[in-house]
Coordinates of C-alpha atoms and ligand atoms in Angstrom, one line a residue:
M27 CA 6.2 -36.2 0.2
A28 CA 5.9 -33.4 -2.3
L29 CA 6.3 -30.1 -0.5
S30 CA 5.3 -26.9 -2.2
N31 CA 7.6 -24.0 -2.5
S32 CA 5.8 -22.0 0.1
E33 CA 6.1 -24.9 2.6
I34 CA 9.8 -25.0 2.0
A35 CA 9.9 -21.2 2.4
D36 CA 8.1 -21.7 5.7
I37 CA 10.7 -24.1 6.9
F38 CA 13.5 -21.5 6.1
N39 CA 11.6 -18.7 7.8
Q40 CA 11.0 -20.8 10.9
M41 CA 14.7 -21.5 10.9
A42 CA 15.5 -17.8 10.7
D43 CA 13.1 -17.0 13.5
L44 CA 14.5 -19.6 15.9
L45 CA 18.1 -18.7 15.1
E46 CA 17.2 -15.1 15.7
I47 CA 15.7 -15.8 19.1
K48 CA 18.8 -17.9 19.9
G49 CA 20.9 -14.9 19.0
A50 CA 22.7 -16.6 16.2
N51 CA 24.9 -14.8 13.7
P52 CA 22.7 -12.2 11.8
F53 CA 24.2 -13.2 8.5
K54 CA 23.1 -16.8 9.0
V55 CA 19.6 -15.5 9.8
R56 CA 19.5 -13.3 6.8
A57 CA 20.7 -16.2 4.5
Y58 CA 17.7 -18.2 5.5
R59 CA 15.3 -15.3 5.1
N60 CA 16.7 -14.6 1.6
A61 CA 16.4 -18.2 0.7
A62 CA 12.8 -18.3 1.9
R63 CA 12.1 -15.3 -0.3
T64 CA 13.7 -16.8 -3.3
V65 CA 11.8 -20.1 -2.9
Q66 CA 8.5 -18.3 -2.3
N67 CA 8.8 -16.3 -5.5
L68 CA 10.1 -19.0 -7.7
G69 CA 7.8 -19.4 -10.7
K70 CA 8.4 -23.2 -10.9
S71 CA 8.1 -26.0 -8.4
L72 CA 11.4 -26.7 -6.7
E73 CA 10.5 -30.3 -6.7
D74 CA 10.3 -30.3 -10.5
L75 CA 13.6 -28.4 -10.7
V76 CA 15.3 -30.9 -8.5
A77 CA 13.8 -33.8 -10.5
Q78 CA 15.2 -32.2 -13.6
G79 CA 18.6 -32.1 -12.0
M80 CA 18.9 -28.3 -11.9
D81 CA 21.9 -26.8 -10.1
L82 CA 20.1 -24.9 -7.3
T83 CA 23.1 -22.8 -6.5
K84 CA 22.3 -20.8 -9.7
L85 CA 19.3 -19.4 -7.8
P86 CA 19.8 -16.0 -6.1
G87 CA 20.8 -16.4 -2.4
I88 CA 21.1 -20.2 -2.6
G89 CA 24.6 -21.5 -1.9
Q90 CA 25.7 -25.1 -1.5
D91 CA 24.4 -25.5 2.1
L92 CA 21.0 -24.2 1.2
S93 CA 20.9 -26.3 -2.0
D94 CA 21.6 -29.4 0.1
A95 CA 18.9 -28.3 2.5
I96 CA 16.3 -28.0 -0.2
R97 CA 17.2 -31.5 -1.5
E98 CA 16.9 -32.9 2.0
I99 CA 13.5 -31.2 2.5
I100 CA 12.2 -32.4 -0.8
E101 CA 13.4 -36.0 -0.2
T102 CA 12.3 -36.3 3.4
G103 CA 9.7 -33.6 3.9
K104 CA 11.8 -32.3 6.9
F105 CA 14.8 -30.3 7.6
S106 CA 17.0 -32.0 10.2
K107 CA 18.6 -28.7 11.4
L108 CA 15.2 -27.2 12.1
E109 CA 14.1 -30.3 13.9
A110 CA 17.2 -30.2 16.1
L111 CA 16.7 -26.5 16.8
K112 CA 13.1 -27.1 17.8
Q113 CA 14.2 -29.8 20.2
E114 CA 16.5 -27.3 21.7
M115 CA 13.9 -24.6 22.1
P116 CA 10.4 -24.5 23.6
E117 CA 7.5 -24.8 21.1
G118 CA 5.5 -21.7 20.3
L119 CA 8.3 -19.3 21.0
D120 CA 8.5 -18.3 17.3
K121 CA 4.9 -17.2 17.4
L122 CA 5.9 -14.4 19.7
L123 CA 8.1 -13.0 17.0
A124 CA 5.0 -11.9 15.1
I125 CA 4.3 -9.4 17.9
E126 CA 5.4 -5.9 17.0
G127 CA 7.8 -4.6 19.6
L128 CA 9.1 -8.1 20.5
G129 CA 12.4 -8.8 18.9
P130 CA 14.4 -12.0 19.6
K131 CA 16.3 -10.3 22.5
R132 CA 13.1 -9.4 24.4
I133 CA 11.6 -12.9 23.7
Q134 CA 14.7 -14.3 25.2
Q135 CA 14.3 -12.1 28.3
L136 CA 10.7 -13.1 28.6
Y137 CA 11.5 -16.8 28.3
D138 CA 14.4 -16.7 30.7
T139 CA 12.4 -15.0 33.4
F140 CA 8.9 -16.3 33.0
H141 CA 9.3 -19.3 30.7
I142 CA 6.8 -17.8 28.3
A143 CA 6.3 -19.6 25.1
S144 CA 2.8 -18.7 23.9
L145 CA 0.6 -15.7 23.2
E146 CA -1.7 -16.6 26.1
E147 CA 1.2 -16.7 28.6
L148 CA 2.5 -13.5 27.2
A149 CA -0.9 -11.7 27.6
K150 CA -1.0 -13.0 31.2
V151 CA 2.2 -11.5 32.4
A152 CA 1.5 -8.3 30.5
E153 CA -1.9 -7.9 32.0
S154 CA -0.8 -8.7 35.5
G155 CA 2.0 -6.2 35.3
E156 CA 4.7 -8.8 36.1
I157 CA 6.3 -7.9 32.8
Y158 CA 7.5 -4.6 34.3
Q159 CA 10.1 -6.5 36.2
L160 CA 12.0 -6.8 33.0
K161 CA 14.5 -4.2 32.0
G162 CA 13.3 -2.0 29.2
F163 CA 9.6 -2.9 29.4
G164 CA 7.6 0.3 30.0
P165 CA 3.8 1.0 29.7
K166 CA 4.0 2.0 26.0
L167 CA 5.8 -1.1 25.0
V168 CA 3.4 -3.3 27.0
E169 CA 0.4 -1.6 25.5
K170 CA 1.9 -2.3 22.1
I171 CA 2.5 -5.9 23.0
L172 CA -1.1 -6.5 24.2
K173 CA -2.4 -4.9 20.9
G174 CA 0.0 -7.2 19.1
V175 CA -1.3 -10.3 20.9
Q176 CA -4.9 -9.5 19.8
L177 CA -3.8 -8.9 16.3
A178 CA -1.8 -12.1 16.1
K179 CA -4.7 -14.1 17.5
K180 CA -7.1 -12.6 15.0
A181 CA -4.7 -13.2 12.1
G182 CA -4.0 -16.7 13.4
H183 CA -7.0 -18.1 11.6
R184 CA -6.8 -16.2 8.4
F185 CA -4.3 -16.9 5.6
R186 CA -2.6 -14.3 3.4
F187 CA -3.8 -14.7 -0.2
D188 CA -0.3 -15.5 -1.5
I189 CA 0.2 -18.2 1.1
A190 CA -3.2 -19.8 0.3
K191 CA -2.6 -19.6 -3.4
P192 CA -0.3 -22.5 -4.0
F193 CA -2.7 -24.7 -2.0
A194 CA -5.7 -23.5 -3.8
E195 CA -4.2 -23.9 -7.2
G196 CA -2.6 -27.2 -6.3
L197 CA -6.1 -28.5 -5.4
R198 CA -7.6 -27.0 -8.5
S199 CA -5.4 -28.9 -10.8
Y200 CA -5.5 -32.1 -8.6
L201 CA -9.3 -32.1 -8.9
S202 CA -9.4 -31.0 -12.5
D203 CA -7.2 -34.0 -13.4
F204 CA -9.7 -36.5 -12.0
K205 CA -11.8 -38.3 -14.6
G206 CA -15.4 -37.3 -14.7
V207 CA -14.9 -33.8 -13.2
I208 CA -16.6 -31.2 -15.4
N209 CA -16.1 -28.0 -13.5
V210 CA -13.8 -26.9 -10.6
E211 CA -13.7 -23.4 -9.2
I212 CA -12.2 -22.0 -6.0
T213 CA -15.0 -19.7 -4.8
G214 CA -15.4 -17.7 -1.6
S215 CA -13.1 -14.9 -0.6
Y216 CA -10.3 -16.5 -2.7
R217 CA -12.2 -15.9 -5.9
R218 CA -13.0 -12.3 -4.7
R219 CA -9.2 -12.0 -4.3
K220 CA -9.3 -10.8 -0.8
E221 CA -6.0 -10.1 0.9
T222 CA -6.6 -12.9 3.4
V223 CA -8.9 -15.9 3.3
G224 CA -10.5 -17.7 6.2
D225 CA -10.8 -20.9 4.3
L226 CA -11.1 -22.2 0.8
D227 CA -14.5 -23.1 -0.7
I228 CA -14.2 -25.4 -3.7
L229 CA -17.1 -26.1 -6.0
V230 CA -17.1 -29.1 -8.3
V231 CA -19.5 -30.5 -10.9
A232 CA -18.8 -34.2 -11.6
K233 CA -20.7 -37.2 -12.9
N234 CA -19.1 -39.4 -10.2
W235 CA -19.1 -37.1 -7.1
E236 CA -18.6 -40.0 -4.7
A237 CA -15.4 -40.9 -6.3
V238 CA -14.4 -37.2 -6.4
T239 CA -14.9 -37.0 -2.7
D240 CA -12.7 -40.0 -2.1
W241 CA -10.1 -38.5 -4.3
F242 CA -10.3 -35.1 -2.5
V243 CA -9.8 -36.4 1.0
K244 CA -6.8 -38.4 -0.3
Y245 CA -5.0 -35.3 -1.4
E246 CA -1.4 -35.5 -0.1
K247 CA -1.5 -32.2 1.8
V248 CA -4.6 -33.2 3.8
K249 CA -3.9 -33.6 7.5
E250 CA -7.3 -34.3 8.8
V251 CA -10.7 -35.2 7.4
V252 CA -13.3 -33.2 9.4
S253 CA -16.4 -34.5 7.5
K254 CA -17.1 -36.4 4.4
G255 CA -20.5 -36.5 2.8
P256 CA -22.1 -36.7 -0.6
T257 CA -22.5 -33.0 -1.3
R258 CA -20.1 -31.5 1.2
S259 CA -16.7 -32.5 2.7
T260 CA -14.3 -30.6 4.9
V261 CA -10.6 -31.2 5.4
I262 CA -7.7 -29.4 7.1
L263 CA -4.5 -29.1 5.3
R264 CA -1.0 -29.5 6.8
N265 CA -0.7 -25.8 7.3
D266 CA -4.1 -25.7 9.1
L267 CA -5.9 -24.2 6.2
Q268 CA -9.5 -25.5 6.0
V269 CA -11.0 -26.5 2.7
D270 CA -14.7 -27.1 2.0
L271 CA -15.6 -29.1 -1.1
R272 CA -19.1 -28.9 -2.4
S273 CA -20.5 -30.8 -5.4
V274 CA -23.6 -29.7 -7.3
A275 CA -25.5 -30.8 -10.3
K276 CA -24.6 -29.2 -13.6
E277 CA -27.8 -27.2 -13.9
S278 CA -27.0 -25.6 -10.5
Y279 CA -23.4 -24.6 -11.2
G280 CA -24.0 -20.9 -11.9
S281 CA -26.2 -20.5 -8.8
A282 CA -23.8 -22.4 -6.6
L283 CA -20.8 -20.5 -8.0
N284 CA -22.6 -17.2 -7.3
Y285 CA -23.7 -18.2 -3.8
F286 CA -20.4 -19.6 -2.6
T287 CA -18.4 -16.8 -4.2
G288 CA -20.3 -14.4 -2.0
S289 CA -19.8 -12.1 -0.3
K290 CA -22.6 -12.8 2.0
A291 CA -23.6 -9.1 1.8
H292 CA -23.7 -9.3 -2.0
N293 CA -25.7 -12.5 -2.0
I294 CA -28.3 -10.9 0.3
K295 CA -28.7 -8.0 -2.0
I296 CA -29.2 -10.2 -5.0
R297 CA -31.6 -12.4 -3.2
K298 CA -33.7 -9.4 -2.3
M299 CA -33.9 -8.4 -5.9
A300 CA -35.2 -11.8 -6.8
V301 CA -37.7 -11.7 -4.0
D302 CA -39.0 -8.3 -5.3
R303 CA -39.7 -10.1 -8.6
G304 CA -41.6 -12.9 -6.8
W305 CA -38.7 -15.3 -7.3
K306 CA -36.5 -17.3 -5.0
I307 CA -32.7 -17.6 -5.4
N308 CA -30.4 -20.0 -3.7
E309 CA -27.4 -22.2 -4.4
Y310 CA -29.5 -24.5 -6.5
G311 CA -31.0 -22.1 -8.9
V312 CA -33.5 -19.3 -9.5
F313 CA -37.1 -20.4 -9.0
E314 CA -40.5 -19.0 -9.8
G315 CA -42.7 -21.1 -7.5
D316 CA -41.4 -24.6 -8.1
K317 CA -40.3 -23.9 -11.6
R318 CA -36.5 -23.4 -12.2
I319 CA -36.0 -20.4 -14.4
G320 CA -32.2 -20.2 -14.2
G321 CA -29.0 -21.1 -12.5
E322 CA -26.7 -22.8 -15.0
T323 CA -24.4 -19.9 -15.4
E324 CA -23.7 -16.8 -13.3
E325 CA -24.2 -14.5 -16.3
Q326 CA -27.7 -15.8 -16.8
I327 CA -28.5 -15.1 -13.1
Y328 CA -27.4 -11.5 -13.3
K329 CA -29.2 -11.1 -16.6
L330 CA -32.4 -12.4 -15.2
L331 CA -32.2 -9.8 -12.5
G332 CA -31.6 -7.0 -15.0
L333 CA -28.0 -6.7 -14.1
C334 CA -24.8 -6.9 -16.1
Y335 CA -22.1 -9.4 -15.0
I336 CA -20.4 -8.2 -11.8
E337 CA -16.7 -9.3 -11.4
P338 CA -16.1 -11.3 -8.2
E339 CA -13.7 -8.6 -6.9
L340 CA -16.6 -6.1 -6.7
R341 CA -19.0 -8.3 -4.9
E342 CA -18.8 -6.7 -1.5
D343 CA -22.1 -4.7 -1.5
R344 CA -20.1 -1.5 -1.8
G345 CA -22.4 -0.1 -4.5
E346 CA -21.7 -2.5 -7.3
V347 CA -25.3 -3.4 -7.9
E348 CA -26.3 0.3 -7.9
A349 CA -23.4 1.1 -10.2
C350 CA -24.5 -1.6 -12.5
L351 CA -28.0 -0.3 -12.7
A352 CA -26.7 3.2 -13.4
H353 CA -24.4 1.8 -16.1
A354 CA -21.4 3.0 -14.1
L355 CA -19.6 -0.2 -13.3
P356 CA -15.9 0.2 -13.8
K357 CA -14.0 -1.7 -16.5
L358 CA -11.5 -3.1 -14.1
I359 CA -7.7 -2.8 -14.8
E360 CA -6.0 -6.0 -15.9
L361 CA -2.4 -7.3 -15.5
S362 CA -1.9 -6.8 -19.3
D363 CA -2.6 -3.0 -18.8
I364 CA 0.5 -2.6 -16.7
R365 CA 3.4 -0.8 -18.5
G366 CA 6.0 -0.5 -15.8
D367 CA 6.8 -0.7 -12.1
L368 CA 7.6 2.4 -10.1
H369 CA 9.1 1.1 -6.9
M370 CA 12.0 -1.3 -6.6
H371 CA 15.5 -1.6 -5.0
S372 CA 18.9 -2.6 -6.2
K373 CA 21.9 -4.1 -4.6
E374 CA 23.2 -0.6 -3.8
T375 CA 20.9 -0.5 -0.8
D376 CA 18.9 -3.5 0.4
G377 CA 18.0 -5.2 -2.9
H378 CA 19.7 -8.3 -4.1
A379 CA 20.2 -7.7 -7.8
T380 CA 21.9 -5.1 -10.0
I381 CA 19.8 -2.4 -11.8
E382 CA 20.5 -4.2 -15.1
E383 CA 19.2 -7.5 -13.8
M384 CA 16.0 -5.8 -12.6
A385 CA 15.7 -4.0 -15.9
R386 CA 16.1 -7.2 -18.0
T387 CA 13.5 -9.1 -16.0
A388 CA 11.1 -6.2 -16.4
M389 CA 11.8 -6.1 -20.1
A390 CA 11.0 -9.8 -20.3
K391 CA 7.6 -9.0 -18.8
G392 CA 7.0 -6.5 -21.6
Y393 CA 7.4 -3.4 -19.5
E394 CA 8.2 -0.1 -21.1
Y395 CA 9.8 1.4 -18.0
I396 CA 10.9 0.8 -14.4
A397 CA 11.9 3.2 -11.7
I398 CA 14.8 2.4 -9.4
T399 CA 13.9 3.7 -6.0
D400 CA 16.6 2.8 -3.5
H401 CA 16.4 4.0 0.1
S402 CA 17.7 7.3 1.6
K403 CA 20.3 7.6 4.3
H404 CA 18.1 7.7 7.3
L405 CA 17.5 4.0 6.8
T406 CA 20.9 2.9 7.8
V407 CA 20.0 -0.8 8.1
A408 CA 19.3 -0.7 4.3
K409 CA 22.5 1.2 3.6
G410 CA 20.4 4.2 2.4
F411 CA 21.9 6.7 0.0
D412 CA 23.3 10.1 0.8
E413 CA 23.3 12.7 -2.0
K414 CA 26.7 11.6 -3.3
R415 CA 25.8 7.9 -3.7
L416 CA 22.5 8.8 -5.2
R417 CA 24.2 11.0 -7.8
A418 CA 26.5 8.2 -8.6
Q419 CA 23.6 5.9 -9.2
M420 CA 21.9 8.5 -11.4
E421 CA 25.0 8.5 -13.6
E422 CA 25.0 4.7 -13.7
I423 CA 21.3 4.8 -14.9
D424 CA 22.2 7.3 -17.6
R425 CA 24.9 4.8 -18.9
L426 CA 22.5 1.9 -18.7
N427 CA 19.8 3.8 -20.6
D428 CA 22.4 4.4 -23.3
S429 CA 23.3 0.8 -23.6
L430 CA 20.0 -1.0 -22.9
K431 CA 17.5 -1.0 -25.7
G432 CA 13.8 -1.7 -25.2
I433 CA 13.2 -0.3 -21.7
T434 CA 13.7 3.0 -19.9
I435 CA 15.0 3.2 -16.4
L436 CA 13.7 6.1 -14.4
K437 CA 15.8 7.6 -11.7
G438 CA 14.0 7.6 -8.4
I439 CA 14.3 7.4 -4.6
E440 CA 12.3 6.0 -1.8
C441 CA 13.0 8.9 0.5
D442 CA 12.4 8.8 4.2
I443 CA 10.0 11.2 5.7
L444 CA 11.8 12.4 8.8
E445 CA 10.0 12.9 12.1
D446 CA 9.4 16.6 11.5
G447 CA 8.0 15.9 8.0
S448 CA 11.0 17.1 6.1
M449 CA 12.6 14.9 3.5
D450 CA 15.8 12.9 4.2
L451 CA 17.5 14.3 1.1
P452 CA 17.8 18.0 -0.1
D453 CA 15.4 19.3 -2.7
S454 CA 18.4 20.1 -4.9
V455 CA 18.8 16.4 -5.7
L456 CA 15.2 15.4 -5.4
K457 CA 14.3 17.8 -8.2
E458 CA 16.7 16.1 -10.6
L459 CA 15.0 12.7 -10.2
D460 CA 12.3 11.4 -12.5
I461 CA 10.2 10.1 -9.5
V462 CA 10.3 10.6 -5.8
L463 CA 8.5 8.3 -3.4
A464 CA 8.1 9.5 0.1
A465 CA 7.8 6.9 2.9
V466 CA 7.6 6.6 6.7
H467 CA 10.0 4.0 8.0
Y468 CA 10.3 4.8 11.7
K469 CA 8.4 6.6 14.5
F470 CA 5.2 4.7 13.8
N471 CA 3.7 5.6 17.1
L472 CA 3.1 9.3 16.9
S473 CA -0.4 10.6 17.7
T474 CA -2.8 11.0 14.8
K475 CA -2.3 14.7 14.7
E476 CA 1.5 14.5 14.7
Q477 CA 1.7 11.6 12.2
T478 CA -0.8 13.4 9.9
Q479 CA 1.1 16.7 10.1
R480 CA 4.3 14.9 9.4
V481 CA 3.0 13.1 6.2
V482 CA 1.1 16.2 5.0
K483 CA 4.3 18.2 5.2
A484 CA 6.1 15.6 3.0
L485 CA 3.2 15.6 0.5
Q486 CA 3.6 19.4 0.2
N487 CA 7.2 19.1 -0.8
P488 CA 7.1 20.1 -4.5
Y489 CA 9.3 17.2 -5.6
V490 CA 7.3 14.3 -4.1
H491 CA 5.3 12.3 -6.6
V492 CA 4.0 9.2 -4.7
L493 CA 3.4 8.3 -1.0
A494 CA 4.7 4.8 -0.7
H495 CA 3.0 2.1 1.5
P496 CA 0.8 5.0 2.8
T497 CA -0.6 3.4 6.0
G498 CA 2.3 1.2 7.0
R499 CA 0.3 -1.8 8.0
I500 CA 1.7 -5.3 7.8
I501 CA -1.0 -7.9 7.5
G502 CA -1.3 -9.8 10.8
H503 CA 1.7 -8.1 12.2
R504 CA 1.4 -4.4 12.5
N505 CA -1.5 -2.0 12.4
A506 CA -1.6 1.0 10.3
Y507 CA -0.1 4.0 12.0
E508 CA -2.5 6.7 13.2
L509 CA -3.2 8.8 10.1
D510 CA -6.2 11.0 9.3
M511 CA -6.7 9.5 5.9
S512 CA -9.4 12.0 4.8
E513 CA -6.8 14.7 5.4
I514 CA -4.2 12.7 3.4
F515 CA -6.7 12.3 0.5
K516 CA -7.4 16.0 0.5
V517 CA -3.7 17.0 0.4
C518 CA -2.8 14.3 -2.2
K519 CA -5.5 15.7 -4.4
N520 CA -4.4 19.3 -4.0
E521 CA -0.7 18.6 -4.4
K522 CA -1.2 16.0 -7.2
V523 CA 0.6 13.3 -5.3
A524 CA -0.3 9.7 -6.1
L525 CA -0.9 7.0 -3.6
E526 CA 0.8 3.6 -3.8
I527 CA -0.7 0.2 -3.7
N528 CA 2.3 -1.6 -2.5
A529 CA 2.0 -5.0 -4.0
Q530 CA 4.1 -6.9 -1.4
P531 CA 1.6 -9.5 -0.3
E532 CA 2.1 -8.8 3.4
R533 CA 1.5 -5.0 2.8
L534 CA -1.1 -4.5 0.1
D535 CA -1.1 -0.9 1.2
I536 CA -3.3 1.1 0.5
N537 CA -6.1 -1.4 0.9
D538 CA -9.1 -1.9 -1.4
V539 CA -11.4 0.5 0.5
Y540 CA -8.9 3.4 0.4
A541 CA -8.1 2.7 -3.2
K542 CA -11.8 3.2 -4.1
T543 CA -11.9 6.4 -2.1
A544 CA -8.7 7.6 -3.8
K545 CA -10.2 6.9 -7.2
E546 CA -13.4 8.8 -6.3
E547 CA -11.3 11.8 -5.2
G548 CA -9.4 11.7 -8.5
I549 CA -6.1 10.7 -6.9
K550 CA -3.9 8.5 -9.1
I551 CA -2.5 5.2 -7.9
S552 CA 0.8 3.6 -8.5
I553 CA 0.6 -0.2 -8.3
A554 CA 4.2 -1.1 -7.4
T555 CA 6.0 -4.2 -6.3
D556 CA 8.7 -2.7 -4.0
A557 CA 10.8 -5.6 -5.4
H558 CA 14.1 -6.4 -3.8
D559 CA 15.0 -9.0 -6.4
P560 CA 14.0 -9.7 -10.0
M561 CA 11.5 -12.5 -9.1
S562 CA 9.5 -10.2 -6.8
L563 CA 8.5 -8.2 -9.8
D564 CA 5.8 -10.9 -10.0
F565 CA 4.1 -9.4 -6.9
M566 CA 2.3 -7.1 -9.4
E567 CA -0.4 -9.7 -9.5
Y568 CA -1.3 -9.1 -5.8
G569 CA -1.3 -5.4 -6.3
L570 CA -3.6 -5.9 -9.2
N571 CA -6.0 -7.9 -7.1
Q572 CA -6.2 -5.1 -4.6
A573 CA -6.6 -2.5 -7.3
R574 CA -9.5 -4.4 -8.9
R575 CA -11.1 -4.7 -5.5
G576 CA -10.7 -1.0 -5.2
W577 CA -12.7 -0.5 -8.5
L578 CA -9.6 0.9 -10.3
E579 CA -9.6 1.2 -14.1
K580 CA -6.6 1.6 -16.4
G581 CA -6.9 5.4 -16.4
D582 CA -6.6 5.6 -12.6
V583 CA -3.2 3.9 -12.5
L584 CA 0.0 5.8 -13.1
N585 CA 1.9 2.8 -14.4
A586 CA -0.8 1.7 -16.8
H587 CA 0.2 4.8 -18.9
S588 CA 2.8 5.0 -21.6
L589 CA 6.1 6.5 -20.7
S590 CA 5.4 9.8 -22.3
E591 CA 2.0 10.0 -20.6
L592 CA 3.6 9.1 -17.3
K593 CA 6.2 11.8 -17.7
K594 CA 3.5 14.4 -18.2
M595 CA 1.6 13.1 -15.1
L596 CA 4.7 13.3 -13.0
K597 CA 5.2 17.0 -13.9
K598 CA 3.7 19.1 -11.2
Ligands
DGT25 P1 -13.6 -16.2 4.4 O1 -13.6 -17.6 4.2 O2 -13.8 -15.7 5.8 O3 -12.4 -15.5 3.9 O4 -14.8 -15.5 3.6 P2 -15.8 -16.2 2.5 O5 -16.5 -15.1 1.8 O6 -15.1 -17.2 1.7 O7 -16.9 -16.9 3.5 P3 -17.2 -18.4 3.8 O8 -16.1 -19.3 3.6 O9 -17.8 -18.3 5.2 O10 -18.5 -18.7 2.9 C1 -18.3 -18.8 1.5 C2 -19.4 -18.0 0.8 O11 -20.7 -18.7 1.1 C3 -19.7 -16.6 1.3 O12 -18.8 -15.7 0.6 C4 -21.1 -16.4 0.9 C5 -21.7 -17.7 1.1 N1 -22.4 -17.8 2.4 C6 -21.9 -18.3 3.6 N2 -22.8 -18.2 4.6 C7 -23.8 -17.5 4.0 C8 -25.1 -17.0 4.6 O13 -25.4 -17.2 5.7 N3 -25.9 -16.4 3.7 C9 -25.6 -16.2 2.4 N4 -26.4 -15.5 1.6 N5 -24.4 -16.6 1.9 C10 -23.6 -17.2 2.7
CA26 CA1 -14.0 -19.0 2.5
CA27 CA1 -16.1 -21.8 4.0

């Protein structure tokens, strides 16, 4: 019953959710959340580590209890404490937690009064107005809840890229290992590296496709076989992710790869170009009448159409074909171009590791520099810094820079933007830092005008370098706050403030479309992990996906520059 790390993380997160609704000790809740994070970000399979006899209590945030829990989950596929909790509580209650504005306390209230345990039931009492009987539920909150229900329903059938990834890669190696399989590729939105995927579309070329199909539906994580045929099969995995498998002949591989990678809009564009030349293009090949003139590789297809190879991340019909014809396709940034990471936290606020631990992990990745950007005092839940504590950290960083060879630690802050647009810490200390990130962490519901004015004022502060997670959206959980982005772009450009692509997989903020606009406006981007522990420095990969989808090149990205170049760019 091999469970992947993300499934184990899921179990811990569910545990935390239910405990929270139950009103359990917050430390206990936090312990499960931290464990989930550790497990999710672990580079190696926990199952392998346990098989190798590793002492799991060596992992951050994993004590003896959690180590026992992991062993139990790996051995049995279940966690008895979670099963017991589920027995105790109505099913579906945890889904309500995804709704913005609904904390565990309010869910408890809703349950006690109306016995609500699903999104549908919640929508019903909200729409009928019955919900107003509850203390603390006003029109604003109810409006937010209804919006949240819609968002959750919509997100319900899409999967975040990082959640789909272990399933996709697991299947990739499972299928590649099978004898007779020549090619395997995960196509569709996954190959285009979209922030969420609706389903996985796997393409195989194999001599023995019937045997491959049998092998596919026997994959251990398959919950249900929806259909099984010679060229196409569909299954549902245990986490409800749908997977389509298609097999094609070797000579059609390129065409099928191109077709199933999509996007549909890109395909239509390509097909039209073929039609203009009197050809036909489909998933089997490129044809002139009945004669096949191409289709074995993607490169060949693009070449036939007079195009250069177009990277999957660009295939959205956002001008990639035109750019190619004008010899203006970007040379997309790669992970190996990244020289540092400009947003991360330490134990001093809400991180889980020391500055030195973060720095050593960054060094092992080959980074030249990192910036430590802990929170400022307004964010009390994160133990944010006042000026005095920040100055103490600045001194500590000086000492570390003297003793640590091979990496430079920049002094930074993720400073709250207060409601009136002023910064949470005085300019006198901001100006002494190497890098200042400005961020909105509360009052998400201001009007567009107020929110825009607030952020603009912060951008005009002479010491602010980067706007962190600019739109505030959390995928499937919270919409972006109301911001006039064209105004934000204008001010960023004038004030030479960079925008962040926050690489946390639930944020990926700014998104691909905004990143492309920013680039066109000449605004620099910082791709930053916002890591709260050393392992999360690996989130850079997700930020890179978004950057590539936003057409970014090395030169567009602050942290793809050397330290000396970066320092020049940060001078305003
Ligand atoms: P998703 O799954 O919603 O995240 O997005 P995709 O892009 O993976 O879409 P999906 O799974 O429906 O289909 C996979 C690819 O197959 C899609 O990117 C392009 C191609 N495709 C699907 N339907 C059509 C169609 O009607 N016309 C064309 N030209 N291509 C299609
Ligand atoms: Ca798909
Ligand atoms: Ca599909």
